[in-house]
CSV table of C-alpha atoms in Angstrom, one decimal:
chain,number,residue,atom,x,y,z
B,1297,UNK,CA,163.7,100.7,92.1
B,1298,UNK,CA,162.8,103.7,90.4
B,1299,UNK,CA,161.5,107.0,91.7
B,1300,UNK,CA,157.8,106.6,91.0
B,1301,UNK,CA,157.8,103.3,92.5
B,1302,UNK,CA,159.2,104.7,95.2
B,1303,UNK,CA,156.6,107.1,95.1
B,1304,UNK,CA,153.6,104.5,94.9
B,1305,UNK,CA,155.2,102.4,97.4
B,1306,UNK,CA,155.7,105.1,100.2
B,1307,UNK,CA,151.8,105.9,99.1
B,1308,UNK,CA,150.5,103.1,99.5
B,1309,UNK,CA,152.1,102.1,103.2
B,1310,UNK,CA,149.8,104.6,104.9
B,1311,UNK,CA,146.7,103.0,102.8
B,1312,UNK,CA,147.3,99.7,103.7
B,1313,UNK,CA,148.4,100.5,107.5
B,1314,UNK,CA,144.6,102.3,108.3
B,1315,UNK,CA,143.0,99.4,106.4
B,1316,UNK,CA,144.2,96.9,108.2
B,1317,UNK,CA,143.7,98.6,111.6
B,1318,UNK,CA,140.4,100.0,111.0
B,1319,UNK,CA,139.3,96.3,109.7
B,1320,UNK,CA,140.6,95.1,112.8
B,1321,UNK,CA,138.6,97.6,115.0
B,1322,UNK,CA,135.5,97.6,113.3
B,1323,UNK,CA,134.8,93.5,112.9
B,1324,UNK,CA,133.1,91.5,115.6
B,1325,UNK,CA,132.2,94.9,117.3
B,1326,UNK,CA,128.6,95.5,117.9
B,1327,UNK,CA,126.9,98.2,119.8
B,1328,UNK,CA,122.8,99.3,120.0
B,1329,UNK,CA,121.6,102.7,118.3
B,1330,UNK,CA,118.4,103.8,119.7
B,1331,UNK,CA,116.2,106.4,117.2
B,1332,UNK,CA,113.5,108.6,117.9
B,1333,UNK,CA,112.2,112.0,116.9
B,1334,UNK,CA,115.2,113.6,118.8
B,1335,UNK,CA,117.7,111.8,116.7
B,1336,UNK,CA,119.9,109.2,116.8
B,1337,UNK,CA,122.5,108.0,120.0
B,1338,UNK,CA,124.4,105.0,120.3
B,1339,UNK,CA,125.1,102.8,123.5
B,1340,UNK,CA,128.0,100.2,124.2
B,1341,UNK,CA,126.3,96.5,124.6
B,1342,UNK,CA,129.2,95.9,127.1
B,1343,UNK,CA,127.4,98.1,130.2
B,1344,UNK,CA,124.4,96.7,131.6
B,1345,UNK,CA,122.0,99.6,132.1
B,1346,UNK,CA,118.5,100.8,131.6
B,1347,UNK,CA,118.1,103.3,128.6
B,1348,UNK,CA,114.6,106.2,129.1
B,1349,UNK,CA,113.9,107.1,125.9
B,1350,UNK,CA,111.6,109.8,124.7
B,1351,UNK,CA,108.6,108.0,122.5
B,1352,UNK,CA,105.4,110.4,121.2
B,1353,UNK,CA,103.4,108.8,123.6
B,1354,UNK,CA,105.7,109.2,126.2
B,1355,UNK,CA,108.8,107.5,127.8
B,1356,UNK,CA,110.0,104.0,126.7
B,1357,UNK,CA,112.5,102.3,128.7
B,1358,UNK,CA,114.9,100.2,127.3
B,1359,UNK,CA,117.7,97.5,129.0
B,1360,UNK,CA,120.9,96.4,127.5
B,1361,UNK,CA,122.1,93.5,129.3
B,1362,UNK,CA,124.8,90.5,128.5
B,1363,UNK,CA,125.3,92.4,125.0
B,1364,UNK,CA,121.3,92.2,124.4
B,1365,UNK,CA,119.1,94.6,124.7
B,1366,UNK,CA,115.0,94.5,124.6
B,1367,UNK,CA,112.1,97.2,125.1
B,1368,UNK,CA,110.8,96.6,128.6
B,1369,UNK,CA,108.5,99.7,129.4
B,1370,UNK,CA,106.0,101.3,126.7
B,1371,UNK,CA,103.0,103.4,127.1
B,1372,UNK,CA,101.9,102.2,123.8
B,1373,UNK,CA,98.7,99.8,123.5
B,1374,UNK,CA,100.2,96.8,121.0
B,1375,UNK,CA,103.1,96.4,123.6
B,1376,UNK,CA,105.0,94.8,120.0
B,1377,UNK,CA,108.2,96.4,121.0
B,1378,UNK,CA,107.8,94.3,124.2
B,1379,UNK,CA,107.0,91.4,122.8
B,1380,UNK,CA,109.2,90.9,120.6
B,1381,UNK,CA,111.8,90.1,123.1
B,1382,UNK,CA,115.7,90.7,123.1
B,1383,UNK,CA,117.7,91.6,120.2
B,1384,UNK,CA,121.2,90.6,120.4
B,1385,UNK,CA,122.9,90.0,116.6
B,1386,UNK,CA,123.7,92.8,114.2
B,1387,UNK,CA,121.3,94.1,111.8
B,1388,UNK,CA,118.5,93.1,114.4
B,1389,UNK,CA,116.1,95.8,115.5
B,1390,UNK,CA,112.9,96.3,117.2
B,1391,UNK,CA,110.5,99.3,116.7
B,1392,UNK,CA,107.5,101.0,118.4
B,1393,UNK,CA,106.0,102.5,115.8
B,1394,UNK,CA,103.3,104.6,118.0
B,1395,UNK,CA,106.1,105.9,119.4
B,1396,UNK,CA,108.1,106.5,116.8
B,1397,UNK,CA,111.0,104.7,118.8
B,1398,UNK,CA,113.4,102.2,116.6
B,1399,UNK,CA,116.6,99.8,118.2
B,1400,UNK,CA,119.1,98.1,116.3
B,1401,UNK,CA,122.0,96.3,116.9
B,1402,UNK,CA,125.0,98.0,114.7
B,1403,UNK,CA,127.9,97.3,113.6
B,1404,UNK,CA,130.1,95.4,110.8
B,1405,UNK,CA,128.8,92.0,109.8
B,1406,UNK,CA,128.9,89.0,107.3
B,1407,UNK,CA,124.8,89.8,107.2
B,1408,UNK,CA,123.2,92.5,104.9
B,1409,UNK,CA,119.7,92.0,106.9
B,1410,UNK,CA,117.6,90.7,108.5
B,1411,UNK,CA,114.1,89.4,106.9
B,1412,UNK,CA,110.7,89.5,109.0
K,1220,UNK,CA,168.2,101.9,100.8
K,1221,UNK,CA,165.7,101.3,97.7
K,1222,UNK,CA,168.3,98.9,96.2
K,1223,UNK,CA,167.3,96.4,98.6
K,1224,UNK,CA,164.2,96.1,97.6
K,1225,UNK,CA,164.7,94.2,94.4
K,1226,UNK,CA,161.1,93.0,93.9
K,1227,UNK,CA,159.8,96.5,94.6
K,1228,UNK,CA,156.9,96.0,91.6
K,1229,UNK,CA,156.3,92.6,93.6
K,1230,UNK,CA,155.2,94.4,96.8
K,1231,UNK,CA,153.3,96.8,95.5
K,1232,UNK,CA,151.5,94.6,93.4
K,1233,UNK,CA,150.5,92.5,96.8
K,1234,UNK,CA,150.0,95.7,98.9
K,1235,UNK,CA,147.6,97.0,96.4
K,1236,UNK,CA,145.2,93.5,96.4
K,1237,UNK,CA,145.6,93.1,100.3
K,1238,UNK,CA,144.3,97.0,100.2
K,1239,UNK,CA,141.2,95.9,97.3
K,1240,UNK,CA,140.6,93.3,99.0
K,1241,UNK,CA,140.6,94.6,102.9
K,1242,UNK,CA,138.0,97.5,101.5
K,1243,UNK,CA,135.6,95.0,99.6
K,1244,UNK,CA,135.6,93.0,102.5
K,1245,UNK,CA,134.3,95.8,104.6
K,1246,UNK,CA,131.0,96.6,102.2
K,1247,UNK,CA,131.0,100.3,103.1
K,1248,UNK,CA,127.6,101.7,102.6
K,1249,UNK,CA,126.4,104.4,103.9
K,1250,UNK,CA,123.2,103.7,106.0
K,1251,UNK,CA,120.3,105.5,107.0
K,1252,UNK,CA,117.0,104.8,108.9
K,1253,UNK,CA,113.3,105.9,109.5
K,1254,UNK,CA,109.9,105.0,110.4
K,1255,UNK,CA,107.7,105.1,107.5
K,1256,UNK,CA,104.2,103.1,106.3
K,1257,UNK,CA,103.6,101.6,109.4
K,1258,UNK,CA,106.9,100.3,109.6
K,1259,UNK,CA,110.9,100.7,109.5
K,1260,UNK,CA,112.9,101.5,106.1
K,1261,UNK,CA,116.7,101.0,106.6
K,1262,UNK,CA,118.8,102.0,103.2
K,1263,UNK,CA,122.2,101.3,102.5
K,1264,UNK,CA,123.9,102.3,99.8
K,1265,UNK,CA,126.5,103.2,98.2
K,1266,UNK,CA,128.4,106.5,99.4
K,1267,UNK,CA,128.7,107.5,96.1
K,1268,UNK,CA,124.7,107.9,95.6
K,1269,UNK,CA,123.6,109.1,99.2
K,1270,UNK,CA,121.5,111.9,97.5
K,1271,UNK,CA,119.4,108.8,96.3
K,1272,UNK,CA,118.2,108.0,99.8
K,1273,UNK,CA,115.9,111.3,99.7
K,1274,UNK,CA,114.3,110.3,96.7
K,1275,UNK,CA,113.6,106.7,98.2
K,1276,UNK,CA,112.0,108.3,101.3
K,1277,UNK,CA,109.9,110.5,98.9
K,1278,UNK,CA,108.7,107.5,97.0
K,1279,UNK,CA,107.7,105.8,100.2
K,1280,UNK,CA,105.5,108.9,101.6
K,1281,UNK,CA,103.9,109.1,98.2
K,1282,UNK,CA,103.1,105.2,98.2
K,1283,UNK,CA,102.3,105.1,101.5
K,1284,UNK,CA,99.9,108.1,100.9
K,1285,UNK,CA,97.7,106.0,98.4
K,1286,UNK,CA,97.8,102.8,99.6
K,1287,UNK,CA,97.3,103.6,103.8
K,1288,UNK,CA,94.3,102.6,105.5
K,1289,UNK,CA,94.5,105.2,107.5
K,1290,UNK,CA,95.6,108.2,106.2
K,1291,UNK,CA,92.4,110.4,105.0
K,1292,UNK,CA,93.4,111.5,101.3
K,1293,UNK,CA,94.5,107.8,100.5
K,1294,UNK,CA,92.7,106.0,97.5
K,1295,UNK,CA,92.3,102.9,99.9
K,1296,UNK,CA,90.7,105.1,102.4
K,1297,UNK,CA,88.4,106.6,100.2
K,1298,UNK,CA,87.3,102.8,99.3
K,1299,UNK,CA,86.4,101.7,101.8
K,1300,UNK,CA,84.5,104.8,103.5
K,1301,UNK,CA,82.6,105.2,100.3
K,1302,UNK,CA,80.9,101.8,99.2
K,1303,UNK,CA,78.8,101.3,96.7
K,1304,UNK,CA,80.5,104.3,94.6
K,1305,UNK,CA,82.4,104.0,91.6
K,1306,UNK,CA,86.1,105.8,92.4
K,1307,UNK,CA,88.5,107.1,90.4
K,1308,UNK,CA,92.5,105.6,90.6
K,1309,UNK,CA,95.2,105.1,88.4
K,1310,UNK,CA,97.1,102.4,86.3
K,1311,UNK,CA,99.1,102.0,89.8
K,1312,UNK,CA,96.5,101.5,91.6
K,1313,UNK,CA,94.8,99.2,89.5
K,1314,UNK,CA,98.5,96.8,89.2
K,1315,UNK,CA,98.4,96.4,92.9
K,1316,UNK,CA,94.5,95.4,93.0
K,1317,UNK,CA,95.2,93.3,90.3
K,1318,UNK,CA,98.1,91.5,91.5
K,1319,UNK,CA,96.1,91.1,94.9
K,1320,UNK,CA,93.3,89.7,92.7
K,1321,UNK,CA,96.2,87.5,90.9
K,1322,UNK,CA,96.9,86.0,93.9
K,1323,UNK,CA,93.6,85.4,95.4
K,1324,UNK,CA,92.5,83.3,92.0
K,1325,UNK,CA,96.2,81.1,92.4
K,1326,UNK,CA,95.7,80.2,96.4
K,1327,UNK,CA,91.4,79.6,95.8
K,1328,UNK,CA,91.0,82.6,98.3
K,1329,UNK,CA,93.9,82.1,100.8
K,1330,UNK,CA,95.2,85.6,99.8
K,1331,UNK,CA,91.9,88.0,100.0
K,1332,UNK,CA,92.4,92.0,100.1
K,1333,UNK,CA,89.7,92.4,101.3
K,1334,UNK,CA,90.3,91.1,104.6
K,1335,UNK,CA,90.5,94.4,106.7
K,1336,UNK,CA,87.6,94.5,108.4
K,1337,UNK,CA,87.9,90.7,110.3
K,1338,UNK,CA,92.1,92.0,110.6
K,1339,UNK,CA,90.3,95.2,112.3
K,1340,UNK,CA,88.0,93.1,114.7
K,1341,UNK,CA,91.0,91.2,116.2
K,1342,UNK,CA,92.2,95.0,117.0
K,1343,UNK,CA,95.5,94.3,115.3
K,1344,UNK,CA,95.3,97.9,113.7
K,1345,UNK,CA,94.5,100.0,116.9
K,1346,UNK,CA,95.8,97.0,119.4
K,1347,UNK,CA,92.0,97.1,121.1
K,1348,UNK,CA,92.7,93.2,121.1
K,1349,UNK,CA,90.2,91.2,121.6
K,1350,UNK,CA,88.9,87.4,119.9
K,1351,UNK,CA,85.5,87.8,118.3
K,1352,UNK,CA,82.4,85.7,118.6
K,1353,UNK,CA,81.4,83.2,116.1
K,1354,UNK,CA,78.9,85.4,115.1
K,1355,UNK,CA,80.7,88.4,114.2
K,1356,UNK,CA,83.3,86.5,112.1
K,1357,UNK,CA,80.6,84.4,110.1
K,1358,UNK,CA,78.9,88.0,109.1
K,1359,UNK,CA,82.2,89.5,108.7
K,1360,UNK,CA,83.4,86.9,106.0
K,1361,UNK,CA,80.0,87.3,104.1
K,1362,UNK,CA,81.5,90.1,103.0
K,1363,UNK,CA,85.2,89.8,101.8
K,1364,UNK,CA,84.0,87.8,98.9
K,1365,UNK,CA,85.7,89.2,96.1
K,1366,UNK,CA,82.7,89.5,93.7
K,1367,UNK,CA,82.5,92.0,95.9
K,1368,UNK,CA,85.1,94.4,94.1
K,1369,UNK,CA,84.0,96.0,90.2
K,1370,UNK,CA,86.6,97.1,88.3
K,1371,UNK,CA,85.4,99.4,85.3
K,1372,UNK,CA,89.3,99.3,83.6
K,1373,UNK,CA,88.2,101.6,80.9
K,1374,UNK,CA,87.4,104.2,82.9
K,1375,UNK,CA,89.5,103.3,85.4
K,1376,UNK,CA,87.3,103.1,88.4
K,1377,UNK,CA,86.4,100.6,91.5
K,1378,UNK,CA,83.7,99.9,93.4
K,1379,UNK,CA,83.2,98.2,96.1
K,1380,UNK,CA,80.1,96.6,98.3
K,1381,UNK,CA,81.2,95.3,101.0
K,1382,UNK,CA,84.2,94.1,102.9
K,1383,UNK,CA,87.1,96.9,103.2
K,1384,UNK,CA,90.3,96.6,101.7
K,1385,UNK,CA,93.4,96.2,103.4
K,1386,UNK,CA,97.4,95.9,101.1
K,1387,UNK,CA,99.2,95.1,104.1
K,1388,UNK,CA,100.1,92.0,102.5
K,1389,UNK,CA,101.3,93.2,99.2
K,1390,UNK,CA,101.9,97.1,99.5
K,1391,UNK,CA,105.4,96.8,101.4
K,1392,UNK,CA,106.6,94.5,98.6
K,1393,UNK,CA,105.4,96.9,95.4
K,1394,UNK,CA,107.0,99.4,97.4
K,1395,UNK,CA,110.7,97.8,97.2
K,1396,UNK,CA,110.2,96.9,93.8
K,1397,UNK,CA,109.8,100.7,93.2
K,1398,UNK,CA,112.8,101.2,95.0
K,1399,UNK,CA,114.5,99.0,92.3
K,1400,UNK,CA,113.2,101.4,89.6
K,1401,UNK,CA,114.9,104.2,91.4
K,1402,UNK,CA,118.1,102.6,92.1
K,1403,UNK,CA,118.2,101.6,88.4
K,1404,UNK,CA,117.3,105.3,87.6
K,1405,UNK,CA,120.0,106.8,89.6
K,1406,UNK,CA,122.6,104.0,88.2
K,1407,UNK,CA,123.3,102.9,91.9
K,1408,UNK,CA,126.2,100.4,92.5
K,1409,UNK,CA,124.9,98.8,95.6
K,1410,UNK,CA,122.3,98.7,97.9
K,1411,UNK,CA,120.6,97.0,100.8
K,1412,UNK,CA,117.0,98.1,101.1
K,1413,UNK,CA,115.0,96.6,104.4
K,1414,UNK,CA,111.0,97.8,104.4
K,1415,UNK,CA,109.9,96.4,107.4
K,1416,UNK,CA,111.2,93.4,106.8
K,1417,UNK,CA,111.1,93.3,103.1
K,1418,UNK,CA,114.5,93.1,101.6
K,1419,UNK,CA,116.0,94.2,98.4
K,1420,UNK,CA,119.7,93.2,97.7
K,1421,UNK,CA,121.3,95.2,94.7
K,1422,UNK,CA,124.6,95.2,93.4
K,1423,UNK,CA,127.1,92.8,91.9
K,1424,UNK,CA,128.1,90.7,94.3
K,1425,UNK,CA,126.5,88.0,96.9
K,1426,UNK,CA,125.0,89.6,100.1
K,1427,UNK,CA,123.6,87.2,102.6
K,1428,UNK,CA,120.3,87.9,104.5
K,1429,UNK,CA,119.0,86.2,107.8
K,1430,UNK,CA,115.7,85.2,108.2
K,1431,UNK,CA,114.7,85.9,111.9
K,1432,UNK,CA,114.6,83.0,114.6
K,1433,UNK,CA,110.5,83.0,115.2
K,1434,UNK,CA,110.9,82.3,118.7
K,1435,UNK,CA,113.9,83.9,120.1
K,1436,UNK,CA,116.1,86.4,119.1
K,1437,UNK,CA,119.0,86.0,116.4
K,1438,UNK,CA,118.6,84.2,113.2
K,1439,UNK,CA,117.3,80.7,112.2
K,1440,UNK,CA,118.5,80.8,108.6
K,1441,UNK,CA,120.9,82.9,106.0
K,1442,UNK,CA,120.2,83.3,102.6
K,1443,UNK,CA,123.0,83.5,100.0
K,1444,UNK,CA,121.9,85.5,97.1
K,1445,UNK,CA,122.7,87.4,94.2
K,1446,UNK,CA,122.1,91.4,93.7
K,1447,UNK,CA,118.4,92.0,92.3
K,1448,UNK,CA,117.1,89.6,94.7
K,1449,UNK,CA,113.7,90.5,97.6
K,1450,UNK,CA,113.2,88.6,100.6
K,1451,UNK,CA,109.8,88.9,102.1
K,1452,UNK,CA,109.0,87.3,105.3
K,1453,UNK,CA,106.0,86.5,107.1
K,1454,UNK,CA,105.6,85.4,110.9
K,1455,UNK,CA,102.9,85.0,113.8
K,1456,UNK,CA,105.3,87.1,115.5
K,1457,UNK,CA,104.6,90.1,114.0
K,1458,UNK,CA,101.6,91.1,115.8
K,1459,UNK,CA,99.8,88.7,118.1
K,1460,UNK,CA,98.2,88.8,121.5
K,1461,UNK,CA,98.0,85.5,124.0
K,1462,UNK,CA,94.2,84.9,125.5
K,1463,UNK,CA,93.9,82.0,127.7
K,1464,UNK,CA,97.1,80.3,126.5
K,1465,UNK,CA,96.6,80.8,122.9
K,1466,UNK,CA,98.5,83.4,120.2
K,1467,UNK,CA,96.2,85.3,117.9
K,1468,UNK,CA,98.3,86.3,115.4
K,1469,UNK,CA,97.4,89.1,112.5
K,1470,UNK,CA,97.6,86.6,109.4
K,1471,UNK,CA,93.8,85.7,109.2
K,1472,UNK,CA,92.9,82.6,107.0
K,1473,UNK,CA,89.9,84.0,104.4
K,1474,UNK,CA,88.4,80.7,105.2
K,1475,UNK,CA,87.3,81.2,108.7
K,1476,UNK,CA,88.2,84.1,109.7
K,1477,UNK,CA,90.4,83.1,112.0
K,1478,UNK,CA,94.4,83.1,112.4
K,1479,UNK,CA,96.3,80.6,110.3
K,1480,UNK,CA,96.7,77.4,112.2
K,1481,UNK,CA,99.2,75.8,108.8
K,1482,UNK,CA,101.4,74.2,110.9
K,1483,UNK,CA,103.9,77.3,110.1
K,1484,UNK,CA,104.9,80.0,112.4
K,1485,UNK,CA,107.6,81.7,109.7
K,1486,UNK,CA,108.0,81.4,105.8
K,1487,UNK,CA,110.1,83.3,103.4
K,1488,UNK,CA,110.1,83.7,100.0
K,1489,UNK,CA,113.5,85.1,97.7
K,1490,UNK,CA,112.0,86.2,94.4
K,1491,UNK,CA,113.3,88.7,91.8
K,1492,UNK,CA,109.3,90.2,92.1
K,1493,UNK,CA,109.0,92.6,95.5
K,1494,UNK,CA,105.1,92.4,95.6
K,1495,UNK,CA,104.8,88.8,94.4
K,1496,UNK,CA,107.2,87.4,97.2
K,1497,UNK,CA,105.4,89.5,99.7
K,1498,UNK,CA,102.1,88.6,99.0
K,1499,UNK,CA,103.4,84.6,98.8
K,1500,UNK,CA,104.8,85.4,102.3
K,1501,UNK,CA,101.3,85.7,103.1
K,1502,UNK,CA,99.7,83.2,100.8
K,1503,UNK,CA,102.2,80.1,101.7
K,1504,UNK,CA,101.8,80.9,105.5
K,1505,UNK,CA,97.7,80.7,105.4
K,1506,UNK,CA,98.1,77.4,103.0
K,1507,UNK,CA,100.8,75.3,104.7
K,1508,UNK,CA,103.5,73.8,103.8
K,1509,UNK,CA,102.4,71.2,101.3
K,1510,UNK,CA,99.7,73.3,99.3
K,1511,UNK,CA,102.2,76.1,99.4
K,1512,UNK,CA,104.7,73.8,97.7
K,1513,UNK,CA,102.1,72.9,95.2
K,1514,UNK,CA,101.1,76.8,94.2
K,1515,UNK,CA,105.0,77.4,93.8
K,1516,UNK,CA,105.4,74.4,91.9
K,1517,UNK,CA,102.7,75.1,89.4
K,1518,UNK,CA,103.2,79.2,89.4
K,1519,UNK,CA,106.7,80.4,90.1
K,1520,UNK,CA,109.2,77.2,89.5
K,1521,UNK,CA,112.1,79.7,90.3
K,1522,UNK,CA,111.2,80.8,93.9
K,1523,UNK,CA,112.8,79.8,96.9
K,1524,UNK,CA,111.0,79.1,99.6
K,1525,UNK,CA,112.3,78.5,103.6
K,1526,UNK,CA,109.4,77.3,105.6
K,1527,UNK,CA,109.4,77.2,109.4
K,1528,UNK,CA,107.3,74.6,111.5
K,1529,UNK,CA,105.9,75.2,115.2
K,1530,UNK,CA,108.5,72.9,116.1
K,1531,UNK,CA,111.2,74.8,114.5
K,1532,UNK,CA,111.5,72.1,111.8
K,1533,UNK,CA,113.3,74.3,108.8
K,1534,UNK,CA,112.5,73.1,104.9
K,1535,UNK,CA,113.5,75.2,101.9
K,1536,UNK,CA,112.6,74.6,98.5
K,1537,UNK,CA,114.0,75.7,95.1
């Protein structure tokens, strides 16, 4: 073996190690990011919990149950964020757009989006 | 030690593809999302052309600032609070009314633009629900007659009488395809761009897209495609409201004034055209499923299109 092989061998290890582990970490993980006018926060899908968030109109409330999670309170008059139900698979999202209040479920998967 | 390793070129020739190919697998782009037009924008992209992302958003504002209904200073608003006077737009302008024209002549009226005002009386703008009387709809759809809208080309001016106008339909759509120009512009690599439900895949390679379950959450379908591909979507689950048992949904059918009753709760169209697969969203959904097959047969052979039954029932066509 020659020197710059050695070289590009002993570079390479450290590339290959973090891809494989951050592959590993990142697939089949999946967790909801909630987004309003304050910015953006993220919240494991593994806690059941209620989530207040801070809408235009005033406070939305939102539950994350069985690694779901759904609008269930909203000041807002079309009530679409509620009716649209649970969201539960990545790339899904719901939004209340009087409140300027958008969910999605994150995180790496096989889909590129979701059409609607 | 090194001497041991006697195929030395052998394992870094398999380290490097098990390192190309853990990386593509992983389809980093860097994301972003917002509320704009009435609805979400989510942008992917590649990390190398994040600066893009403002110019998209830009784009987007200055769209949805001539085509909104609501917004004061917008062409459309300007319409349809000033009829019976001729107003100035532009060549842009003018490709949207025309395609929405385009459309209405190909369906015998399913698509109409100038819908708004019935859409309005439903409250599906301000969510004032409510089911109007027989009445109201029969002199609402008096006027969305399209005779109703002059064009003077030359001088590049509309008119119209009656009726208000209303791009929902089509506007999202135009809007991705002029996310393509700017993508093409700024020699982007790859990209994932989802306007309210309107989808734009770009890039070499196949990206799949779900089509939403219409009755649950998840997805009822995926799409394989290839890059330069939209996928435009429409649903009675958008916005509806339930009176006594029944969903009024926001797709009205020109014909009565009334929501679609096609048989269809979801259909989605994959077409290379943003603004002609959103407005056949529309179009397929108010027809049905066998004079929708029948339009796409006889206009756009090449379209895909996944249609979704009350009971579920999935059929695609291509």
């Amino acid at each position: 073996m020659k020197k710059y092989d050695k070289i590009l061998l002993l570079s390479l290890i450290p590339f290959f190690i973090f891809s494989i582990f951050y592959f590993n970490i990142n697939s089949d993980k999946k967790y909801l990011t909630i987004i309003n006018r304050e910015g953006e926060k993220n919240y494991s899908l593994l806690e059941n919990k209620i989530v207040n968030v801070k809408g235009d109109l005033g406070d939305l409330k939102v539950e994350i149950n069985n690694g779901k999670a759904r609008v269930i309170e909203s000041n807002c008059k079309e009530k679409l964020c509620i009716k649209r139900g649970w969201i539960s698979i990545i790339g899904e999202y719901s939004a209340c757009l009087p409140n300027d209040v958008f969910i999605i479920i994150n995180g790496r998967s096989e889909i590129d989006g979701i059409s609607e | 030690m090194w001497r041991r390793f006697k195929y030395s070129r052998l394992i870094i020739f398999f380290l490097t593809l098990i390192l190309i190919f853990s990386t593509s697998c992983k389809n980093n782009l860097y994301t972003t999302k917002g509320l704009y037009m009435g609805t979400f924008l989510i942008v992917s992209i590649d990390n190398e052309h994040k600066n893009v992302i403002n110019k998209i958003n830009e784009e987007i504002i200055r769209i949805e600032e001539k085509f909104s209904r609501f917004k004061e200073e917008s062409l459309v608003y300007k319409i349809n609070n000033e009829k019976g006077s001729w107003i100035d737009v532009d060549d842009e302008f003018l490709y949207v009314l025309k395609t929405s024209l385009y459309l209405n002549k190909i369906s015998n009226g399913a698509f109409n633009p100038l819908i708004g005002d019935i859409v309005n009386e439903y409250g599906f703008y301000d969510g004032n629900y409510k089911v109007p009387d027989e009445n109201t709809l029969k002199g609402l759809l008096k006027n969305i007659d399209i005779k109703n809208i002059e064009i003077d080309e030359k001088n590049k001016k509309i008119k119209i009488e009656n009726g208000s106008l209303d791009f929902g339909g089509i506007v999202k759509g135009y809007a991705v395809d002029k996310i393509r120009e700017i993508l093409i512009e700024n020699s982007v690599k790859e990209s994932v761009i989802n306007l309210g439900g309107n989808i734009l895949v770009w890039g070499d390679r196949k990206f799949k897209i779900g089509v939403k379950n219409p009755r649950g959450d998840g997805i009822i379908y995926t799409f394989e495609l290839n890059g330069n591909s939209t996928v435009s979507t429409s649903g009675d689950y958008e916005n509806f409201f339930i009176k006594d048992n029944k969903r009024y949904h926001h797709i009205i059918n020109p014909e009565n004034g009334k929501p679609a009753e096609s048989g269809l709760i979801e259909v989605s169209i994959v077409s290379e055209s943003g603004i002609i697969g959103d407005g056949l969203s529309t179009t397929l959904f108010i027809l049905g499923k066998e004079k929708g097959k029948e339009l796409i047969k006889n206009n756009f052979p090449n379209t895909t299109v996944l249609f979704v039954d009350e009971e579920l029932n999935m059929e695609l066509i291509k």
